[in-house]
């Protein structure tokens, strides 16, 4: 398991899914190379990349002669291949917390479409949008707030007693609204700001600048 | 872990994600009750169901006093809570196969949008659509064929040497085209027909009739 690791990501560092794979690798304290793909061009559609990723998607993790795409699968793979206690766990150890974390991860990837479209990660990583949320966007934000309110305790701490990937992923979804100046309940706002200070997230943000 | 299990699904038995949770429970040989939700009505938006599911989504698994939605999280939970050898594994044991299975599961849930829209599961469970695929629909089908061709061997056998959830999930995606009479490469067609004979899938289909 000591082979080289490379992470293929979008050259703008905008993809939230590339960010999650990047954060996972940083949290595991694994050295890795970054290979930037110009998604505006056709690099990710080239046969060599399709072969590597199977589906042409970003991010793709290459570990030795094994390659894997889909950020949720990458997170699980890293937890299986580089388990605690030697490496930080990316998912909670308890059966029910682990299940809830995976529910949150899957939900954020497949629902709240209007929110993801109207508040793309460009509003976080580049500049806010001047368009107000549509009715669908507002409804999605409300749905997010209701679920997040049930999940996050009054002190705005990590979801399951210690950080896990679902914290970064939920914080990113809420951050779309925070960065844009849309109204976000105080408890959720505090949760996001705490998660955003994590060194792995700050390291990702460092790639945005300059 | 001997508490009662209930699966909340759509009353039409159309949701592919409800089907996957159902198949997972059958494969584990766990007894469970089915609670039908009328998605055309507002049952899944009622506060009690939102509380249970956190997000109002179908399917939701209730196991004792724990409830969980998102089919991929349900599959993982069942594999963690009812592991082999006492129960059949839903995911491969090998690190790399396990990762690839999760990649396929995540990909099928988040990509190929045009194919999922133009060939909804109604074309499998009720009746084919008379509309030809759009250019986007055809492109998605082609993408599916290319990935499936790399994953499935010449004899059209299970993806990873023994059945896993990714087999049923990939077969369902291909079956959208097979059921509709859209052209599907012979090897993939054979794979689908084999997967479709699985007793757990046949049990699901039994709910469609009558």
Coordinates of N, CA and C in Angstrom, one line a residue, chain A:
Chain A
X1 N 0.8 -1.2 0.0 CA 0.0 0.0 0.0 C 0.9 1.3 0.0
X2 N 2.1 1.1 -0.4 CA 3.0 2.3 -0.3 C 3.2 3.0 -1.7
X3 N 2.4 2.5 -2.6 CA 2.5 3.1 -4.0 C 2.1 4.6 -4.0
X4 N 2.6 5.2 -5.0 CA 2.2 6.6 -5.2 C 0.7 6.9 -5.4
X5 N 0.3 8.0 -4.9 CA -1.1 8.4 -5.1 C -1.2 9.7 -5.9
X6 N -2.1 9.7 -6.9 CA -2.3 10.9 -7.7 C -3.8 11.2 -7.7
X7 N -4.2 12.4 -7.5 CA -5.6 12.8 -7.6 C -5.8 13.7 -8.8
X8 N -6.7 13.2 -9.7 CA -7.1 14.0 -10.8 C -8.3 14.9 -10.5
X9 N -8.1 16.2 -10.6 CA -9.2 17.1 -10.3 C -9.4 18.2 -11.4
X10 N -10.4 19.0 -11.2 CA -10.6 20.1 -12.2 C -9.6 21.2 -12.0
X11 N -9.1 21.8 -13.0 CA -8.0 22.7 -13.0 C -8.4 24.0 -12.2
X12 N -9.7 24.3 -12.1 CA -10.2 25.5 -11.4 C -10.3 25.2 -9.9
X13 N -10.2 24.0 -9.4 CA -10.5 23.6 -8.0 C -11.9 24.1 -7.6
X14 N -12.9 23.9 -8.5 CA -14.3 24.3 -8.2 C -15.1 23.1 -7.8
X15 N -14.8 21.9 -8.3 CA -15.6 20.7 -8.0 C -15.7 20.4 -6.5
X16 N -16.9 20.4 -5.9 CA -17.0 20.0 -4.5 C -16.5 18.6 -4.3
X17 N -16.7 17.7 -5.3 CA -16.4 16.3 -5.1 C -14.9 16.1 -5.2
X18 N -14.2 16.9 -6.0 CA -12.7 16.9 -6.0 C -12.3 17.4 -4.6
X19 N -12.9 18.5 -4.1 CA -12.6 19.0 -2.8 C -12.7 17.9 -1.7
X20 N -13.7 17.1 -1.8 CA -13.9 16.1 -0.7 C -12.8 15.0 -0.8
X21 N -12.5 14.6 -2.0 CA -11.4 13.6 -2.2 C -10.1 14.2 -1.7
X22 N -9.8 15.5 -2.0 CA -8.6 16.2 -1.5 C -8.6 16.3 0.0
X23 N -9.7 16.7 0.6 CA -9.7 16.8 2.0 C -9.5 15.4 2.7
X24 N -10.1 14.4 2.1 CA -9.9 13.0 2.6 C -8.5 12.6 2.6
X25 N -7.8 12.9 1.6 CA -6.3 12.6 1.5 C -5.5 13.4 2.5
X26 N -5.9 14.6 2.7 CA -5.2 15.5 3.7 C -5.4 15.0 5.1
X27 N -6.7 14.6 5.3 CA -7.0 14.1 6.7 C -6.3 12.8 7.0
X28 N -6.1 12.0 6.0 CA -5.3 10.8 6.2 C -3.8 11.0 6.2
X29 N -3.4 12.2 6.0 CA -2.0 12.6 6.0 C -1.2 11.7 5.0
X30 N -1.8 11.5 3.8 CA -1.1 10.8 2.8 C -0.5 11.7 1.8
X31 N 0.7 11.5 1.4 CA 1.3 12.4 0.3 C 0.6 12.0 -1.0
X32 N 0.4 13.0 -1.8 CA -0.2 12.8 -3.1 C 0.1 13.9 -4.1
X33 N 0.1 13.5 -5.4 CA 0.3 14.5 -6.5 C -1.1 14.9 -7.0
X34 N -1.2 16.1 -7.5 CA -2.4 16.6 -8.1 C -2.2 16.7 -9.6
X35 N -3.2 16.2 -10.3 CA -3.1 16.3 -11.8 C -4.4 17.1 -12.2
X36 N -4.2 18.3 -12.8 CA -5.3 19.1 -13.1 C -5.9 18.8 -14.5
X37 N -7.2 18.7 -14.5 CA -7.9 18.4 -15.8 C -8.6 19.7 -16.2
X38 N -8.5 20.1 -17.4 CA -9.2 21.3 -17.9 C -10.6 20.8 -18.4
X39 N -11.6 21.0 -17.5 CA -12.9 20.5 -17.8 C -13.6 21.4 -18.9
X40 N -13.1 22.6 -19.1 CA -13.6 23.4 -20.2 C -13.1 22.8 -21.5
X41 N -12.0 22.2 -21.5 CA -11.5 21.6 -22.7 C -12.0 20.2 -22.8
X42 N -11.3 19.2 -23.4 CA -11.9 17.9 -23.5 C -11.0 16.8 -22.9
X43 N -10.1 17.3 -22.0 CA -9.1 16.4 -21.4 C -9.8 15.2 -20.7
X44 N -10.9 15.5 -20.0 CA -11.5 14.4 -19.3 C -12.3 13.5 -20.2
X45 N -12.5 13.9 -21.5 CA -13.2 13.0 -22.4 C -12.2 12.2 -23.2
X46 N -10.9 12.4 -23.1 CA -9.9 11.7 -23.8 C -9.9 10.2 -23.4
X47 N -9.6 9.3 -24.4 CA -9.7 7.9 -24.1 C -8.8 7.5 -22.9
X48 N -7.7 8.1 -22.8 CA -6.8 7.7 -21.6 C -7.5 8.0 -20.3
X49 N -8.1 9.1 -20.2 CA -8.8 9.4 -18.9 C -10.0 8.6 -18.7
X50 N -10.7 8.4 -19.8 CA -11.9 7.5 -19.7 C -11.6 6.1 -19.2
X51 N -10.4 5.7 -19.7 CA -9.9 4.3 -19.3 C -9.6 4.4 -17.7
X52 N -9.0 5.4 -17.3 CA -8.6 5.6 -15.9 C -9.8 5.7 -15.0
X53 N -10.8 6.5 -15.4 CA -11.9 6.8 -14.5 C -13.1 5.9 -14.8
X54 N -13.1 5.2 -15.9 CA -14.2 4.4 -16.3 C -15.3 5.2 -16.9
X55 N -15.6 6.4 -16.3 CA -16.8 7.2 -16.7 C -16.4 8.6 -17.1
X56 N -15.2 8.9 -17.1 CA -14.8 10.3 -17.5 C -15.0 11.3 -16.5
X57 N -15.4 10.9 -15.3 CA -15.7 11.9 -14.2 C -14.5 12.3 -13.4
X58 N -14.6 13.5 -12.8 CA -13.6 14.0 -11.9 C -14.3 14.1 -10.5
X59 N -13.6 13.8 -9.4 CA -12.2 13.4 -9.3 C -12.0 11.9 -9.6
X60 N -10.7 11.6 -10.0 CA -10.3 10.2 -10.0 C -9.0 10.0 -9.1
X61 N -9.0 9.0 -8.3 CA -7.9 8.7 -7.5 C -7.1 7.6 -8.2
X62 N -5.8 7.8 -8.3 CA -4.9 6.7 -8.8 C -4.0 6.3 -7.6
X63 N -4.0 5.0 -7.3 CA -3.2 4.5 -6.2 C -2.5 3.3 -6.7
X64 N -1.2 3.4 -7.0 CA -0.5 2.3 -7.6 C -1.1 2.1 -9.0
X65 N -1.5 0.8 -9.2 CA -2.1 0.5 -10.5 C -3.6 0.5 -10.4
X66 N -4.2 1.0 -9.3 CA -5.6 1.0 -9.2 C -6.1 2.4 -9.3
X67 N -7.2 2.5 -10.1 CA -7.8 3.9 -10.2 C -9.3 3.8 -9.9
X68 N -9.8 4.9 -9.4 CA -11.2 4.9 -8.9 C -11.8 6.3 -9.0
X69 N -13.0 6.4 -9.5 CA -13.7 7.7 -9.5 C -14.9 7.6 -8.6
X70 N -15.6 8.8 -8.4 CA -16.7 9.0 -7.5 C -16.2 9.3 -6.1
X71 N -16.4 10.5 -5.7 CA -15.8 10.9 -4.4 C -16.3 10.1 -3.2
X72 N -17.5 9.6 -3.2 CA -18.0 8.8 -2.1 C -17.3 7.5 -2.0
X73 N -17.0 6.9 -3.2 CA -16.3 5.6 -3.3 C -14.8 5.9 -2.9
X74 N -14.3 7.0 -3.3 CA -12.9 7.3 -2.9 C -12.7 7.5 -1.4
X75 N -13.7 8.1 -0.8 CA -13.6 8.3 0.7 C -13.7 6.9 1.4
X76 N -14.6 6.0 0.9 CA -14.7 4.7 1.5 C -13.4 3.9 1.3
X77 N -12.9 4.0 0.1 CA -11.7 3.3 -0.3 C -10.5 3.7 0.6
X78 N -10.4 5.0 0.8 CA -9.3 5.5 1.7 C -9.4 5.0 3.1
X79 N -10.7 4.9 3.6 CA -10.9 4.5 4.9 C -10.6 3.0 5.0
X80 N -10.9 2.2 4.0 CA -10.6 0.8 4.0 C -9.1 0.5 3.8
X81 N -8.5 1.3 3.0 CA -7.0 1.0 2.6 C -6.1 1.6 3.7
X82 N -6.5 2.7 4.3 CA -5.7 3.4 5.3 C -6.5 3.6 6.6
X83 N -6.7 2.5 7.3 CA -7.7 2.6 8.4 C -7.1 3.2 9.7
X84 N -7.9 3.6 10.6 CA -7.5 4.0 11.9 C -6.9 2.7 12.7
X85 N -6.1 2.8 13.7 CA -5.7 4.1 14.3 C -4.5 4.8 13.6
X86 N -3.9 4.1 12.7 CA -2.7 4.7 12.0 C -3.1 6.0 11.3
X87 N -4.3 6.0 10.7 CA -4.8 7.1 9.9 C -6.1 7.6 10.5
X88 N -6.4 8.8 10.4 CA -7.7 9.4 10.9 C -8.8 8.7 10.2
X89 N -9.9 8.4 10.9 CA -11.1 7.8 10.3 C -11.8 8.9 9.6
X90 N -12.3 8.5 8.4 CA -13.1 9.5 7.6 C -14.6 9.3 7.9
X91 N -15.0 8.1 8.4 CA -16.4 7.8 8.7 C -16.4 7.4 10.2
X92 N -17.5 7.7 10.9 CA -17.6 7.3 12.3 C -17.5 5.8 12.5
X93 N -17.1 5.4 13.7 CA -16.9 4.0 14.0 C -18.3 3.3 14.3
X94 N -19.2 4.0 15.0 CA -20.4 3.4 15.4 C -21.3 3.1 14.3
X95 N -22.0 2.0 14.3 CA -22.8 1.5 13.3 C -23.9 2.5 12.8
X96 N -24.6 3.1 13.8 CA -25.6 4.0 13.4 C -25.1 5.4 13.0
X97 N -24.0 5.9 13.6 CA -23.5 7.1 13.1 C -22.9 7.0 11.7
X98 N -22.3 5.9 11.5 CA -21.7 5.6 10.2 C -22.8 5.6 9.1
X99 N -23.9 5.0 9.5 CA -25.0 4.9 8.5 C -25.6 6.3 8.3
X100 N -25.7 7.1 9.3 CA -26.3 8.5 9.2 C -25.3 9.3 8.4
X101 N -24.0 9.2 8.6 CA -23.0 10.0 7.8 C -23.2 9.6 6.3
X102 N -23.3 8.3 6.0 CA -23.5 7.9 4.6 C -24.8 8.4 4.0
X103 N -25.9 8.5 4.9 CA -27.1 9.0 4.4 C -27.0 10.5 4.0
X104 N -26.3 11.2 4.9 CA -26.1 12.7 4.6 C -25.3 12.8 3.3
X105 N -24.2 12.1 3.2 CA -23.4 12.2 2.0 C -24.2 11.9 0.7
X106 N -25.0 10.8 0.8 CA -25.7 10.4 -0.4 C -26.8 11.4 -0.7
X107 N -27.4 11.9 0.3 CA -28.5 12.9 0.1 C -28.0 14.2 -0.5
X108 N -26.9 14.7 0.0 CA -26.3 15.9 -0.5 C -25.9 15.8 -2.0
X109 N -25.6 14.6 -2.4 CA -25.1 14.4 -3.8 C -26.3 14.2 -4.8
X110 N -27.5 13.9 -4.3 CA -28.6 13.5 -5.2 C -29.8 14.4 -5.0
X111 N -29.8 15.3 -4.0 CA -31.1 16.1 -3.8 C -30.6 17.6 -3.8
X112 N -31.6 18.5 -3.5 CA -31.3 19.9 -3.4 C -30.7 20.5 -4.7
X113 N -31.2 20.0 -5.8 CA -30.7 20.3 -7.2 C -30.7 21.9 -7.4
X114 N -31.9 22.5 -7.1 CA -32.0 23.9 -7.4 C -30.9 24.7 -6.6
X115 N -30.7 24.3 -5.3 CA -29.7 25.0 -4.5 C -28.3 24.8 -5.1
X116 N -28.0 23.6 -5.5 CA -26.7 23.4 -6.1 C -26.5 24.1 -7.4
X117 N -27.6 24.3 -8.2 CA -27.4 25.0 -9.4 C -27.4 26.5 -9.2
X118 N -28.2 27.1 -8.4 CA -28.3 28.5 -8.2 C -27.2 29.1 -7.3
X119 N -26.6 28.2 -6.5 CA -25.5 28.6 -5.7 C -24.4 27.6 -5.9
X120 N -23.8 27.6 -7.1 CA -22.7 26.7 -7.5 C -21.5 27.0 -6.6
X121 N -20.5 26.2 -6.5 CA -19.3 26.4 -5.7 C -18.6 27.7 -6.1
X122 N -18.8 28.2 -7.3 CA -18.2 29.4 -7.8 C -18.6 30.6 -6.8
X123 N -19.7 30.5 -6.2 CA -20.1 31.6 -5.2 C -19.3 31.5 -4.0
X124 N -18.7 30.4 -3.7 CA -17.8 30.2 -2.6 C -16.4 30.6 -3.0
X125 N -15.9 30.0 -4.1 CA -14.5 30.0 -4.4 C -14.1 31.2 -5.3
X126 N -15.1 31.9 -5.9 CA -14.8 33.0 -6.8 C -15.5 34.2 -6.3
X127 N -16.8 34.3 -6.6 CA -17.6 35.5 -6.2 C -19.1 35.1 -6.1
X128 N -19.8 35.9 -5.2 CA -21.2 35.6 -5.0 C -22.0 35.9 -6.3
X129 N -23.2 35.3 -6.3 CA -24.1 35.5 -7.4 C -25.1 36.7 -7.0
X130 N -25.4 37.5 -8.0 CA -26.3 38.6 -7.6 C -27.8 38.2 -7.8
X131 N -28.0 37.0 -8.3 CA -29.4 36.6 -8.5 C -30.0 36.1 -7.2
X132 N -31.2 36.5 -6.8 CA -31.8 35.9 -5.7 C -32.2 34.5 -5.9
X133 N -32.4 33.7 -4.9 CA -32.9 32.3 -5.0 C -34.3 32.3 -5.6
X134 N -34.5 31.3 -6.5 CA -35.9 31.1 -7.1 C -36.7 30.4 -6.0
X135 N -38.0 30.2 -6.3 CA -38.8 29.5 -5.3 C -38.3 28.1 -5.0
X136 N -37.8 27.4 -6.1 CA -37.2 26.1 -5.9 C -36.0 26.2 -5.0
X137 N -35.2 27.2 -5.3 CA -33.9 27.4 -4.6 C -34.2 27.6 -3.1
X138 N -35.2 28.4 -2.8 CA -35.6 28.7 -1.4 C -36.1 27.5 -0.7
X139 N -36.9 26.7 -1.5 CA -37.5 25.5 -0.9 C -36.3 24.5 -0.6
X140 N -35.4 24.4 -1.4 CA -34.2 23.5 -1.2 C -33.4 24.0 0.0
X141 N -33.2 25.3 0.1 CA -32.5 25.8 1.3 C -33.2 25.5 2.6
X142 N -34.6 25.6 2.5 CA -35.4 25.4 3.7 C -35.3 23.9 4.1
X143 N -35.3 23.0 3.1 CA -35.1 21.6 3.4 C -33.8 21.3 4.0
X144 N -32.8 21.9 3.5 CA -31.4 21.8 4.0 C -31.4 22.2 5.5
X145 N -32.0 23.4 5.7 CA -31.9 23.9 7.1 C -32.6 22.9 8.1
X146 N -33.8 22.4 7.6 CA -34.5 21.5 8.5 C -33.7 20.3 8.9
X147 N -33.1 19.7 7.9 CA -32.3 18.5 8.1 C -31.1 18.8 9.0
X148 N -30.4 19.9 8.6 CA -29.2 20.3 9.3 C -29.5 20.6 10.8
X149 N -30.7 21.2 11.0 CA -31.0 21.6 12.4 C -31.2 20.4 13.2
X150 N -31.7 19.3 12.6 CA -31.9 18.0 13.4 C -30.5 17.4 13.7
X151 N -29.6 17.6 12.7 CA -28.3 16.9 12.8 C -27.3 17.6 13.7
X152 N -27.4 18.9 13.7 CA -26.3 19.7 14.4 C -26.8 20.1 15.8
X153 N -25.9 19.9 16.8 CA -26.3 20.3 18.2 C -26.3 21.8 18.4
X154 N -26.7 22.2 19.6 CA -26.8 23.6 19.9 C -25.5 24.4 19.8
X155 N -24.4 23.6 20.1 CA -23.1 24.3 20.1 C -22.5 24.3 18.7
X156 N -23.2 23.7 17.7 CA -22.6 23.7 16.4 C -21.4 22.9 16.2
X157 N -21.3 21.8 17.0 CA -20.1 20.9 16.9 C -20.2 19.9 15.8
X158 N -19.1 19.1 15.7 CA -19.1 18.0 14.7 C -20.4 17.1 14.9
X159 N -20.9 16.6 13.8 CA -22.1 15.8 13.8 C -22.1 14.7 14.8
X160 N -21.0 13.9 14.8 CA -21.0 12.7 15.5 C -20.0 12.6 16.6
X161 N -19.7 13.7 17.3 CA -18.7 13.7 18.4 C -17.3 13.9 18.0
X162 N -17.0 13.6 16.8 CA -15.7 13.8 16.2 C -15.8 14.1 14.7
X163 N -14.9 14.8 14.1 CA -15.1 15.1 12.7 C -15.2 13.9 11.9
X164 N -16.0 14.0 10.8 CA -16.0 13.0 9.8 C -16.3 13.7 8.4
X165 N -16.1 13.0 7.3 CA -16.3 13.6 6.0 C -17.7 14.3 5.9
X166 N -18.7 13.7 6.5 CA -20.1 14.3 6.3 C -20.1 15.7 6.9
X167 N -19.2 16.0 7.9 CA -19.1 17.4 8.4 C -18.7 18.3 7.3
X168 N -17.6 18.0 6.6 CA -17.1 18.9 5.5 C -18.1 19.0 4.4
X169 N -18.8 17.9 4.1 CA -19.7 17.9 3.0 C -21.0 18.7 3.3
X170 N -21.5 18.5 4.5 CA -22.7 19.3 4.9 C -22.3 20.8 5.0
X171 N -21.1 21.1 5.6 CA -20.7 22.5 5.7 C -20.5 23.1 4.3
X172 N -20.0 22.4 3.3 CA -19.9 23.0 2.0 C -21.3 23.3 1.4
X173 N -22.3 22.5 1.6 CA -23.6 22.7 1.1 C -24.2 24.0 1.8
X174 N -24.0 24.1 3.1 CA -24.5 25.3 3.8 C -23.7 26.6 3.4
X175 N -22.4 26.4 3.1 CA -21.5 27.5 2.8 C -21.9 28.2 1.5
X176 N -22.5 27.4 0.6 CA -23.0 28.0 -0.7 C -23.9 29.2 -0.3
X177 N -24.7 29.1 0.7 CA -25.7 30.1 1.1 C -24.9 31.2 1.9
X178 N -24.1 30.7 2.9 CA -23.3 31.7 3.7 C -22.5 32.6 2.9
X179 N -21.8 32.1 1.9 CA -20.9 32.9 1.1 C -21.7 33.9 0.2
X180 N -22.9 33.5 -0.1 CA -23.7 34.3 -1.0 C -24.4 35.4 -0.2
X181 N -24.4 35.4 1.1 CA -25.1 36.3 1.9 C -26.6 36.0 2.0
X182 N -27.0 34.8 1.7 CA -28.4 34.4 1.9 C -28.6 34.1 3.4
X183 N -29.8 34.3 3.9 CA -30.0 34.1 5.3 C -29.8 32.7 5.7
X184 N -29.0 32.4 6.8 CA -28.7 31.1 7.3 C -28.9 31.2 8.8
X185 N -29.6 30.2 9.4 CA -29.8 30.3 10.9 C -28.5 30.3 11.6
X186 N -28.4 31.0 12.7 CA -27.2 31.3 13.4 C -26.4 30.0 13.8
X187 N -27.1 29.0 14.3 CA -26.5 27.7 14.7 C -25.7 27.1 13.5
X188 N -26.4 27.1 12.4 CA -25.8 26.5 11.2 C -24.6 27.3 10.7
X189 N -24.8 28.6 10.8 CA -23.7 29.5 10.3 C -22.5 29.2 11.2
X190 N -22.7 29.1 12.5 CA -21.5 28.9 13.4 C -20.9 27.5 13.0
X191 N -21.7 26.5 12.7 CA -21.2 25.2 12.4 C -20.3 25.3 11.1
X192 N -20.8 26.0 10.1 CA -20.0 26.2 8.9 C -18.7 26.8 9.1
X193 N -18.7 27.9 9.9 CA -17.5 28.7 10.1 C -16.5 27.8 10.8
X194 N -16.9 27.0 11.8 CA -16.0 26.1 12.5 C -15.4 25.1 11.5
X195 N -16.3 24.4 10.7 CA -15.8 23.4 9.8 C -14.8 24.0 8.8
X196 N -15.0 25.3 8.4 CA -14.2 25.9 7.4 C -12.8 26.2 7.9
X197 N -12.6 26.2 9.2 CA -11.3 26.5 9.7 C -10.4 25.2 9.7
X198 N -11.0 24.1 9.4 CA -10.2 22.8 9.4 C -9.0 23.0 8.5
X199 N -7.8 22.6 8.9 CA -6.6 22.7 8.0 C -6.8 22.1 6.6
X200 N -7.4 21.0 6.6 CA -7.6 20.3 5.3 C -8.4 21.2 4.3
X201 N -9.4 21.8 4.9 CA -10.3 22.7 4.0 C -9.5 24.0 3.7
X202 N -8.7 24.5 4.6 CA -7.9 25.7 4.4 C -6.9 25.4 3.3
X203 N -6.3 24.2 3.3 CA -5.3 23.8 2.3 C -6.0 23.8 0.9
X204 N -7.2 23.3 0.8 CA -7.9 23.4 -0.5 C -8.1 24.8 -0.9
X205 N -8.5 25.7 0.0 CA -8.8 27.1 -0.3 C -7.5 27.7 -0.8
X206 N -6.3 27.3 -0.3 CA -5.1 27.8 -0.7 C -4.8 27.7 -2.2
X207 N -5.4 26.6 -2.8 CA -5.2 26.4 -4.2 C -6.0 27.4 -5.1
X208 N -7.0 28.0 -4.4 CA -7.9 29.0 -5.2 C -7.2 30.3 -5.5
X209 N -6.2 30.6 -4.6 CA -5.6 31.9 -4.6 C -4.4 32.0 -5.6
X210 N -4.2 33.1 -6.1 CA -3.0 33.3 -6.9 C -3.2 32.8 -8.3

